[in-house]
Coordinates of C-alpha atoms in Angstrom, one line a residue:
M1125 CA 0.0 0.0 0.0
P1126 CA 1.4 3.5 -0.9
Q1127 CA 3.0 5.5 1.9
I1128 CA 1.5 8.8 2.8
T1129 CA 3.9 11.5 4.0
M1130 CA 2.5 14.9 2.9
K1131 CA -0.6 16.9 3.8
L1132 CA -2.8 18.6 1.3
E1133 CA -1.5 22.0 2.3
D1134 CA 2.0 20.8 1.4
Y1135 CA 0.9 20.3 -2.2
L1136 CA -0.8 23.7 -2.2
R1137 CA 2.5 25.3 -1.1
Q1138 CA 4.4 23.3 -3.7
H1139 CA 2.2 24.5 -6.6
A1140 CA 2.4 28.1 -5.3
E1141 CA 6.2 27.9 -5.5
E1142 CA 6.6 25.9 -8.7
T1143 CA 3.7 27.1 -10.9
P1144 CA 2.6 30.3 -9.2
D1145 CA 0.5 31.6 -12.1
R1146 CA -1.4 28.4 -12.7
I1147 CA -5.2 28.9 -12.1
A1148 CA -6.3 27.2 -8.9
V1149 CA -9.9 28.4 -8.5
I1150 CA -12.6 30.0 -10.6
C1151 CA -15.7 31.3 -8.8
G1152 CA -18.1 33.8 -10.3
D1153 CA -16.1 36.7 -11.6
E1154 CA -13.0 35.8 -9.6
T1155 CA -10.1 33.8 -10.8
V1156 CA -7.3 33.0 -8.4
S1157 CA -3.8 31.6 -9.1
Y1158 CA -2.1 29.0 -6.8
A1159 CA 0.3 31.7 -5.6
T1160 CA -2.5 34.1 -4.7
L1161 CA -4.5 31.3 -3.1
F1162 CA -1.7 30.2 -0.9
Q1163 CA -0.8 33.8 0.1
R1164 CA -4.4 34.3 1.2
V1165 CA -4.3 31.0 3.1
Q1166 CA -1.1 32.0 4.9
A1167 CA -2.5 35.4 5.9
R1168 CA -5.7 33.8 7.2
A1169 CA -3.7 31.1 9.1
A1170 CA -1.9 33.8 11.0
T1171 CA -5.2 34.9 12.5
M1172 CA -6.4 31.3 13.4
P1173 CA -6.1 29.6 16.8
Q1174 CA -3.6 26.8 17.0
G1175 CA -4.4 23.3 18.1
E1176 CA -8.2 23.9 18.4
V1177 CA -11.3 22.9 16.5
V1178 CA -12.6 25.7 14.4
V1179 CA -16.3 25.6 13.5
F1180 CA -17.4 27.6 10.5
R1181 CA -20.2 27.7 7.9
S1182 CA -19.6 26.3 4.4
S1183 CA -20.2 28.4 1.3
H1184 CA -19.6 28.1 -2.4
T1185 CA -16.8 30.6 -2.4
I1186 CA -13.1 30.9 -2.6
D1187 CA -13.1 32.2 0.9
F1188 CA -14.4 28.8 2.1
L1189 CA -11.2 27.2 0.6
V1190 CA -9.0 29.9 2.2
T1191 CA -10.6 29.3 5.6
Y1192 CA -10.4 25.5 5.2
F1193 CA -6.8 25.3 4.3
A1194 CA -5.8 28.1 6.8
I1195 CA -7.3 26.1 9.7
H1196 CA -5.1 23.1 8.7
L1197 CA -2.0 25.3 8.2
A1198 CA -2.4 26.7 11.7
G1199 CA -2.4 23.2 13.1
S1200 CA -6.1 23.2 14.0
V1201 CA -9.1 21.0 13.0
A1202 CA -11.7 22.2 10.5
A1203 CA -15.4 21.6 11.3
P1204 CA -17.5 23.0 8.4
L1205 CA -21.2 23.1 8.9
E1206 CA -24.1 23.7 6.5
H1207 CA -24.2 27.3 5.5
D1208 CA -27.7 27.8 6.9
T1209 CA -27.1 26.0 10.2
P1210 CA -29.3 27.8 12.8
E1211 CA -27.3 30.0 15.2
P1212 CA -28.4 28.0 18.3
L1213 CA -27.2 24.8 16.8
F1214 CA -24.0 26.4 15.6
Q1215 CA -23.3 27.5 19.1
E1216 CA -24.3 24.1 20.6
I1217 CA -21.9 22.2 18.3
S1218 CA -19.1 24.8 18.9
A1219 CA -19.5 24.4 22.7
S1220 CA -19.5 20.6 22.5
L1221 CA -16.1 20.6 20.8
V1222 CA -14.3 22.9 23.3
G1223 CA -11.7 20.9 25.0
S1224 CA -12.2 17.8 22.9
T1225 CA -9.3 15.4 22.8
L1226 CA -8.6 14.4 19.2
P1227 CA -5.9 12.2 17.6
A1228 CA -2.7 14.1 16.6
D1229 CA -3.3 13.7 12.8
S1230 CA -6.9 15.0 12.9
A1231 CA -7.8 17.3 10.0
D1232 CA -11.6 17.6 9.9
I1233 CA -14.8 16.9 11.7
H1234 CA -17.7 16.3 9.3
Y1235 CA -21.2 16.2 10.6
T1236 CA -23.6 13.7 9.1
T1237 CA -27.2 14.9 9.2
G1238 CA -29.5 12.0 9.8
T1239 CA -33.3 12.3 9.3
T1240 CA -33.8 11.6 13.0
G1241 CA -31.7 11.8 16.1
R1242 CA -28.6 14.0 16.6
S1243 CA -25.9 14.6 14.2
K1244 CA -22.7 12.6 14.4
G1245 CA -19.3 14.3 14.1
V1246 CA -17.0 12.1 12.0
I1247 CA -13.2 12.7 12.6
I1248 CA -11.2 12.6 9.4
S1249 CA -7.3 12.5 9.5
H1250 CA -4.8 14.2 7.1
R1251 CA -3.8 10.7 6.2
T1252 CA -7.4 10.0 5.1
I1253 CA -7.6 13.1 3.0
I1254 CA -4.5 12.1 1.0
A1255 CA -5.6 8.5 0.7
D1256 CA -9.0 9.7 -0.6
A1257 CA -7.2 11.9 -3.1
E1258 CA -4.9 9.1 -4.3
N1259 CA -7.8 6.7 -4.6
L1260 CA -9.7 9.1 -6.8
I1261 CA -6.7 9.8 -9.0
A1262 CA -6.1 6.1 -9.5
G1263 CA -9.7 5.2 -10.0
Q1264 CA -11.0 8.0 -12.1
G1265 CA -8.0 9.5 -13.9
F1266 CA -7.8 13.0 -12.4
S1267 CA -5.1 14.9 -14.2
R1268 CA -3.3 18.2 -14.0
D1269 CA -5.0 19.7 -17.1
L1270 CA -8.5 19.0 -15.6
L1271 CA -11.1 21.6 -14.7
F1272 CA -13.4 20.1 -12.0
I1273 CA -16.8 21.7 -11.5
I1274 CA -17.9 21.8 -7.9
N1275 CA -21.7 22.2 -7.5
G1276 CA -22.5 20.6 -4.2
P1277 CA -22.1 21.6 -0.5
L1278 CA -18.5 21.7 0.5
N1279 CA -19.1 20.5 4.1
H1280 CA -20.0 17.0 2.8
L1281 CA -17.6 14.4 1.4
G1282 CA -19.2 14.1 -2.0
S1283 CA -18.0 17.6 -3.2
L1284 CA -15.3 18.3 -0.6
S1285 CA -13.3 15.1 -1.5
K1286 CA -13.0 16.4 -5.1
I1287 CA -10.9 19.3 -3.9
F1288 CA -8.3 16.8 -2.6
P1289 CA -7.1 15.3 -5.9
V1290 CA -7.4 18.7 -7.7
V1291 CA -5.1 20.4 -5.2
M1292 CA -2.7 17.4 -5.0
L1293 CA -2.2 17.5 -8.8
G1294 CA -2.4 21.3 -9.3
A1295 CA -5.5 21.2 -11.4
T1296 CA -8.3 23.8 -11.4
L1297 CA -11.6 24.1 -9.5
Y1298 CA -14.7 25.8 -10.8
I1299 CA -17.1 26.5 -8.0
L1300 CA -20.8 26.9 -8.7
D1301 CA -23.5 27.9 -6.2
G1302 CA -25.5 24.6 -6.6
M1303 CA -27.4 23.6 -9.7
R1304 CA -30.4 25.9 -9.4
D1305 CA -29.2 27.8 -12.5
L1306 CA -28.6 25.3 -15.3
N1307 CA -27.3 28.1 -17.5
A1308 CA -24.5 28.7 -15.0
F1309 CA -23.5 25.0 -15.2
F1310 CA -23.4 25.1 -19.0
R1311 CA -21.4 28.3 -18.9
A1312 CA -18.9 26.4 -16.8
L1313 CA -18.8 23.6 -19.4
D1314 CA -17.9 26.3 -22.0
Y1315 CA -14.8 27.3 -20.1
P1316 CA -11.7 26.7 -22.3
A1317 CA -10.2 23.7 -20.6
P1318 CA -8.8 20.6 -22.2
K1319 CA -10.8 18.3 -19.8
I1320 CA -13.8 19.0 -17.7
A1321 CA -15.3 16.7 -15.0
T1322 CA -17.9 17.1 -12.2
F1323 CA -19.7 15.2 -9.4
F1324 CA -23.5 14.9 -9.1
V1325 CA -25.8 13.2 -6.6
P1326 CA -28.4 11.0 -8.4
A1327 CA -31.2 13.5 -7.8
T1328 CA -29.3 16.2 -9.7
I1329 CA -28.6 13.8 -12.6
R1330 CA -32.3 13.0 -12.8
M1331 CA -33.1 16.8 -12.9
L1332 CA -30.4 17.4 -15.5
L1333 CA -31.8 14.6 -17.7
Q1334 CA -35.3 16.0 -17.5
F1335 CA -34.5 19.6 -18.2
G1336 CA -31.1 19.7 -20.0
A1337 CA -30.5 16.3 -21.7
E1338 CA -30.2 17.6 -25.2
R1339 CA -27.9 20.5 -24.2
L1340 CA -25.7 18.2 -22.1
A1341 CA -25.2 15.9 -25.2
T1342 CA -23.6 18.8 -27.1
Y1343 CA -20.7 18.6 -24.6
A1344 CA -20.2 14.8 -25.2
D1345 CA -16.6 15.3 -26.5
K1346 CA -15.6 17.8 -23.8
I1347 CA -16.7 16.1 -20.6
D1348 CA -13.9 13.8 -19.5
F1349 CA -15.8 12.1 -16.7
I1350 CA -18.8 12.5 -14.3
E1351 CA -19.0 10.8 -10.9
S1352 CA -22.1 9.9 -9.1
G1353 CA -22.4 8.9 -5.4
A1354 CA -24.1 9.4 -2.1
A1355 CA -27.1 7.4 -3.2
P1356 CA -28.0 4.6 -5.7
L1357 CA -28.3 5.8 -9.3
A1358 CA -31.3 4.5 -11.2
H1359 CA -30.3 2.1 -13.9
A1360 CA -32.6 4.0 -16.4
D1361 CA -30.6 7.2 -15.7
M1362 CA -27.3 5.3 -16.1
L1363 CA -28.4 4.0 -19.5
R1364 CA -29.6 7.5 -20.6
L1365 CA -26.3 9.1 -19.6
C1366 CA -24.4 6.5 -21.5
E1367 CA -26.5 7.3 -24.6
L1368 CA -26.0 11.1 -24.2
L1369 CA -22.3 10.9 -23.4
P1370 CA -20.9 7.9 -25.3
H1371 CA -17.2 8.9 -24.9
T1372 CA -17.4 10.1 -21.3
R1373 CA -16.3 8.0 -18.3
L1374 CA -19.3 7.7 -16.0
Y1375 CA -18.6 6.6 -12.4
N1376 CA -20.6 5.0 -9.7
T1377 CA -18.6 5.3 -6.4
Y1378 CA -18.9 3.5 -3.1
A1379 CA -18.1 6.0 -0.4
S1380 CA -19.4 7.5 2.8
T1381 CA -18.2 10.0 5.4
E1382 CA -17.2 7.2 7.7
T1383 CA -15.5 5.0 5.1
G1384 CA -14.0 7.5 2.7
I1385 CA -13.6 6.7 -1.0
I1386 CA -13.6 2.9 -1.3
A1387 CA -14.4 1.8 -4.9
T1388 CA -15.6 3.2 -8.2
Y1389 CA -16.9 1.8 -11.5
N1390 CA -17.1 3.3 -15.0
F1391 CA -20.6 2.1 -16.0
N1392 CA -20.0 3.5 -19.5
D1393 CA -18.0 0.4 -20.3
G1394 CA -20.4 -1.2 -22.7
C1395 CA -22.0 -3.3 -19.9
C1396 CA -23.6 -0.6 -17.6
L1397 CA -23.9 -3.1 -14.7
Q1398 CA -26.6 -2.2 -12.3
G1399 CA -25.5 -2.1 -8.7
C1400 CA -21.8 -2.4 -9.6
L1401 CA -19.3 -0.2 -7.7
G1402 CA -16.1 -1.5 -9.1
R1403 CA -12.9 -2.9 -7.5
P1404 CA -11.4 -1.6 -4.3
L1405 CA -9.0 1.3 -4.8
P1406 CA -5.3 1.4 -3.8
H1407 CA -5.8 2.5 -0.2
S1408 CA -8.9 0.4 0.4
R1409 CA -10.0 -3.2 1.0
I1410 CA -13.5 -4.7 1.1
V1411 CA -14.7 -7.7 3.2
I1412 CA -18.1 -9.3 3.0
T1413 CA -19.3 -10.5 6.4
D1414 CA -21.0 -13.8 7.1
E1415 CA -24.3 -11.8 7.1
G1416 CA -23.6 -10.5 3.6
L1417 CA -22.8 -7.0 4.7
I1418 CA -20.0 -4.8 3.3
A1419 CA -17.1 -4.0 5.6
C1420 CA -14.3 -1.6 4.6
Q1421 CA -10.6 -1.4 5.6
G1422 CA -7.7 0.9 4.7
D1423 CA -6.3 4.4 5.1
T1424 CA -9.5 6.2 4.1
L1425 CA -11.5 5.2 7.2
M1426 CA -12.6 7.8 9.8
T1427 CA -10.8 7.9 13.1
G1428 CA -14.1 7.8 15.0
Y1429 CA -17.1 9.8 16.1
V1430 CA -16.0 12.9 18.1
N1431 CA -16.6 12.5 21.9
D1432 CA -18.5 9.3 21.4
P1433 CA -16.3 6.1 21.8
E1434 CA -19.4 3.9 22.4
L1435 CA -21.0 5.0 19.1
T1436 CA -17.7 4.6 17.3
A1437 CA -17.4 1.0 18.6
T1438 CA -20.8 0.1 17.0
I1439 CA -19.3 0.3 13.5
L1440 CA -15.4 0.6 13.8
R1441 CA -13.7 -2.4 15.2
D1442 CA -10.2 -3.8 14.5
D1443 CA -9.5 -1.1 11.9
T1444 CA -12.6 -2.1 10.0
I1445 CA -15.8 -0.2 9.3
Y1446 CA -18.9 -2.4 9.3
T1447 CA -21.7 -0.9 7.2
S1448 CA -25.3 -1.8 6.9
D1449 CA -25.0 -2.2 3.1
I1450 CA -25.8 -5.6 1.6
G1451 CA -23.5 -6.7 -1.1
H1452 CA -21.1 -9.3 -2.6
I1453 CA -17.9 -9.5 -4.7
D1454 CA -18.6 -10.9 -8.2
D1455 CA -16.4 -13.2 -10.2
E1456 CA -14.5 -10.2 -11.7
G1457 CA -13.6 -9.0 -8.2
M1458 CA -16.1 -6.0 -8.3
L1459 CA -18.4 -4.9 -5.5
R1460 CA -22.1 -5.4 -6.2
L1461 CA -24.5 -3.5 -4.0
E1462 CA -27.8 -5.2 -3.3
G1463 CA -29.5 -2.8 -0.8
R1464 CA -29.4 -1.7 2.7
Q1465 CA -30.0 -4.0 5.7
G1466 CA -32.8 -1.9 7.2
D1467 CA -34.5 -1.2 3.9
V1468 CA -35.4 -4.7 2.9
I1469 CA -39.1 -5.4 3.0
N1470 CA -40.5 -8.8 3.9
V1471 CA -43.6 -9.5 1.7
G1472 CA -45.3 -12.9 2.4
G1473 CA -41.9 -14.5 3.2
Y1474 CA -40.2 -13.0 0.2
K1475 CA -37.5 -10.3 0.7
V1476 CA -37.7 -7.3 -1.5
A1477 CA -35.1 -4.6 -2.0
P1478 CA -37.1 -1.4 -2.6
T1479 CA -34.4 0.0 -4.8
E1480 CA -35.0 -2.7 -7.4
V1481 CA -38.7 -1.7 -7.5
E1482 CA -37.8 2.0 -7.7
D1483 CA -35.3 1.4 -10.5
A1484 CA -38.0 -0.5 -12.5
A1485 CA -40.5 2.3 -11.9
L1486 CA -38.1 5.1 -12.9
S1487 CA -37.6 3.4 -16.3
L1488 CA -41.3 4.2 -17.1
P1489 CA -41.6 7.5 -19.0
E1490 CA -44.5 8.7 -16.9
V1491 CA -42.7 8.3 -13.6
K1492 CA -40.6 11.4 -12.7
D1493 CA -39.7 10.2 -9.2
C1494 CA -40.8 7.5 -6.7
I1495 CA -40.2 5.6 -3.5
C1496 CA -41.3 2.1 -2.6
I1497 CA -42.4 1.7 1.0
S1498 CA -44.1 -1.0 3.1
V1499 CA -47.6 -0.8 4.6
A1500 CA -49.5 -3.1 6.9
H1501 CA -51.5 -5.9 5.2
P1502 CA -54.1 -8.1 7.0
V1503 CA -52.9 -11.4 5.3
M1504 CA -49.2 -10.9 4.3
G1505 CA -48.2 -8.7 7.2
Q1506 CA -46.5 -6.2 4.9
A1507 CA -47.4 -5.1 1.4
L1508 CA -45.5 -2.9 -1.1
K1509 CA -46.8 0.6 -1.9
L1510 CA -45.3 2.8 -4.6
L1511 CA -45.5 6.6 -4.2
V1512 CA -45.0 8.3 -7.5
V1513 CA -44.4 11.8 -8.9
L1514 CA -45.7 11.8 -12.4
A1515 CA -44.3 13.7 -15.4
D1516 CA -46.2 16.7 -16.7
G1517 CA -49.3 15.7 -18.6
H1518 CA -49.7 12.3 -17.0
S1519 CA -52.4 11.1 -14.6
L1520 CA -52.1 8.1 -12.3
N1521 CA -53.1 4.9 -14.0
K1522 CA -52.5 2.2 -11.3
R1523 CA -53.2 -0.8 -13.5
Q1524 CA -51.0 0.5 -16.3
I1525 CA -48.0 1.0 -14.0
A1526 CA -48.5 -2.4 -12.3
L1527 CA -48.6 -4.2 -15.7
A1528 CA -45.5 -2.3 -16.9
L1529 CA -43.7 -3.3 -13.6
K1530 CA -44.8 -6.9 -14.1
D1531 CA -42.8 -7.0 -17.3
R1532 CA -39.7 -5.9 -15.4
L1533 CA -40.0 -7.6 -12.0
E1534 CA -41.0 -10.9 -10.4
T1535 CA -44.7 -10.9 -9.4
Y1536 CA -44.0 -10.7 -5.6
K1537 CA -42.0 -7.5 -6.2
V1538 CA -44.8 -5.6 -8.0
P1539 CA -46.5 -3.2 -5.5
Q1540 CA -50.1 -3.8 -4.6
L1541 CA -50.8 -0.1 -3.8
Y1542 CA -50.1 3.2 -5.7
E1543 CA -50.4 6.8 -4.8
Q1544 CA -49.6 10.0 -6.6
V1545 CA -47.7 12.6 -4.6
E1546 CA -46.3 16.1 -5.4
T1547 CA -42.8 15.4 -4.2
I1548 CA -40.6 12.6 -2.8
Q1549 CA -38.8 13.4 0.5
R1550 CA -35.0 13.3 0.2
T1551 CA -32.1 14.1 2.4
Y1552 CA -29.5 16.9 1.7
N1553 CA -27.4 14.6 -0.5
G1554 CA -30.2 13.2 -2.6
K1555 CA -30.9 10.0 -0.8
L1556 CA -34.5 8.8 -0.5
N1557 CA -35.6 9.8 3.0
R1558 CA -36.9 6.3 4.0
K1559 CA -37.0 7.2 7.7
Y1560 CA -39.5 10.0 6.9
Y1561 CA -42.0 7.6 5.5
F1562 CA -41.3 5.0 8.2
F1563 CA -42.2 7.5 10.9
M1564 CA -45.0 8.9 8.9
K1565 CA -46.5 5.4 8.7
E1566 CA -46.0 4.8 12.5
S1567 CA -47.5 8.2 13.5

């Protein structure tokens, strides 16, 4: 396994010295070179406390990067929160971190926002940051002449982790304030760079396919690669992306805040394997437990949950993170995801992964979004119900949807109940908010 000796800020300093005029970041009307960026980081670091946890709000700005790097350069730990974190919660988290004892190599504390219960502060080391960067470079072909478009929140691993390989290689970041303005995204694609790449959560990909598919196709020869992660990507969306961007590498990545970047798979390989997440990357290893759950090892793992050794011990034991994801390693050595342990629905003795039902439903032209949930049934105990958001101009035809699903699924996987809804509840990173529907059912 490769040895890790440098920190991300060491690479930033190196580029500032060796290629000072090279463009580091583009954001709005501002373009900053590596020399200027590092000068600003040094100046900010001089104002930072040393050896403490610094809590701050994230933003889609160059100033966020300056603050983030400066905290590290000052020898402190960065704890970025959502930009709209309420002030009482901000102060509560800040107070909880005062006097915390952290491992010597700690770099960040990332807060995972569950749909219920309190947030968990995940401790990330400098070693993990570099391991994540090297995994992405090896798995996806990041290069120095790349322009990477950041459009997601920078306090979450999905977007923040893309900064790591870009800075390590001396490439260029292009920061957008989300994807609310599709024209701004396409203007970013127009930037004169040899290679362009980006990261999307599946919900953003679906939105882009609905409202900008034809326009996206005009950049087929310019987009080097697109990565998707944070939630399962519908197979219908995978196939559509392959059709629109036949020469672009399209990646499904297995990663989480706790595990780091573990594996990735280019599904635009002519096979477009559903549920495939590729082989383990250089700093990672995958173990399938006796229960069929995915466990991860290597340098990308979290150190633990801040101030909570008991919670840490529930998933991190013997340098291994034990996840709740169900999967297996196929004959080609690639990870295949089958679902999540708590999501499987037992219907009359048959186990159904709701993601399989949702994938089938999303392949129907009239279905814009959906979620498969369980409801009480007097005979079977549990029955499947499909909540659907329909495309414009369509009305709910339960029989038509059921018959279409019967052509795609085994009979026991076809939902018995259907309901049209205005929207599907999702978490901040585009995952279906299954807990919302579970507690709604229980209330």
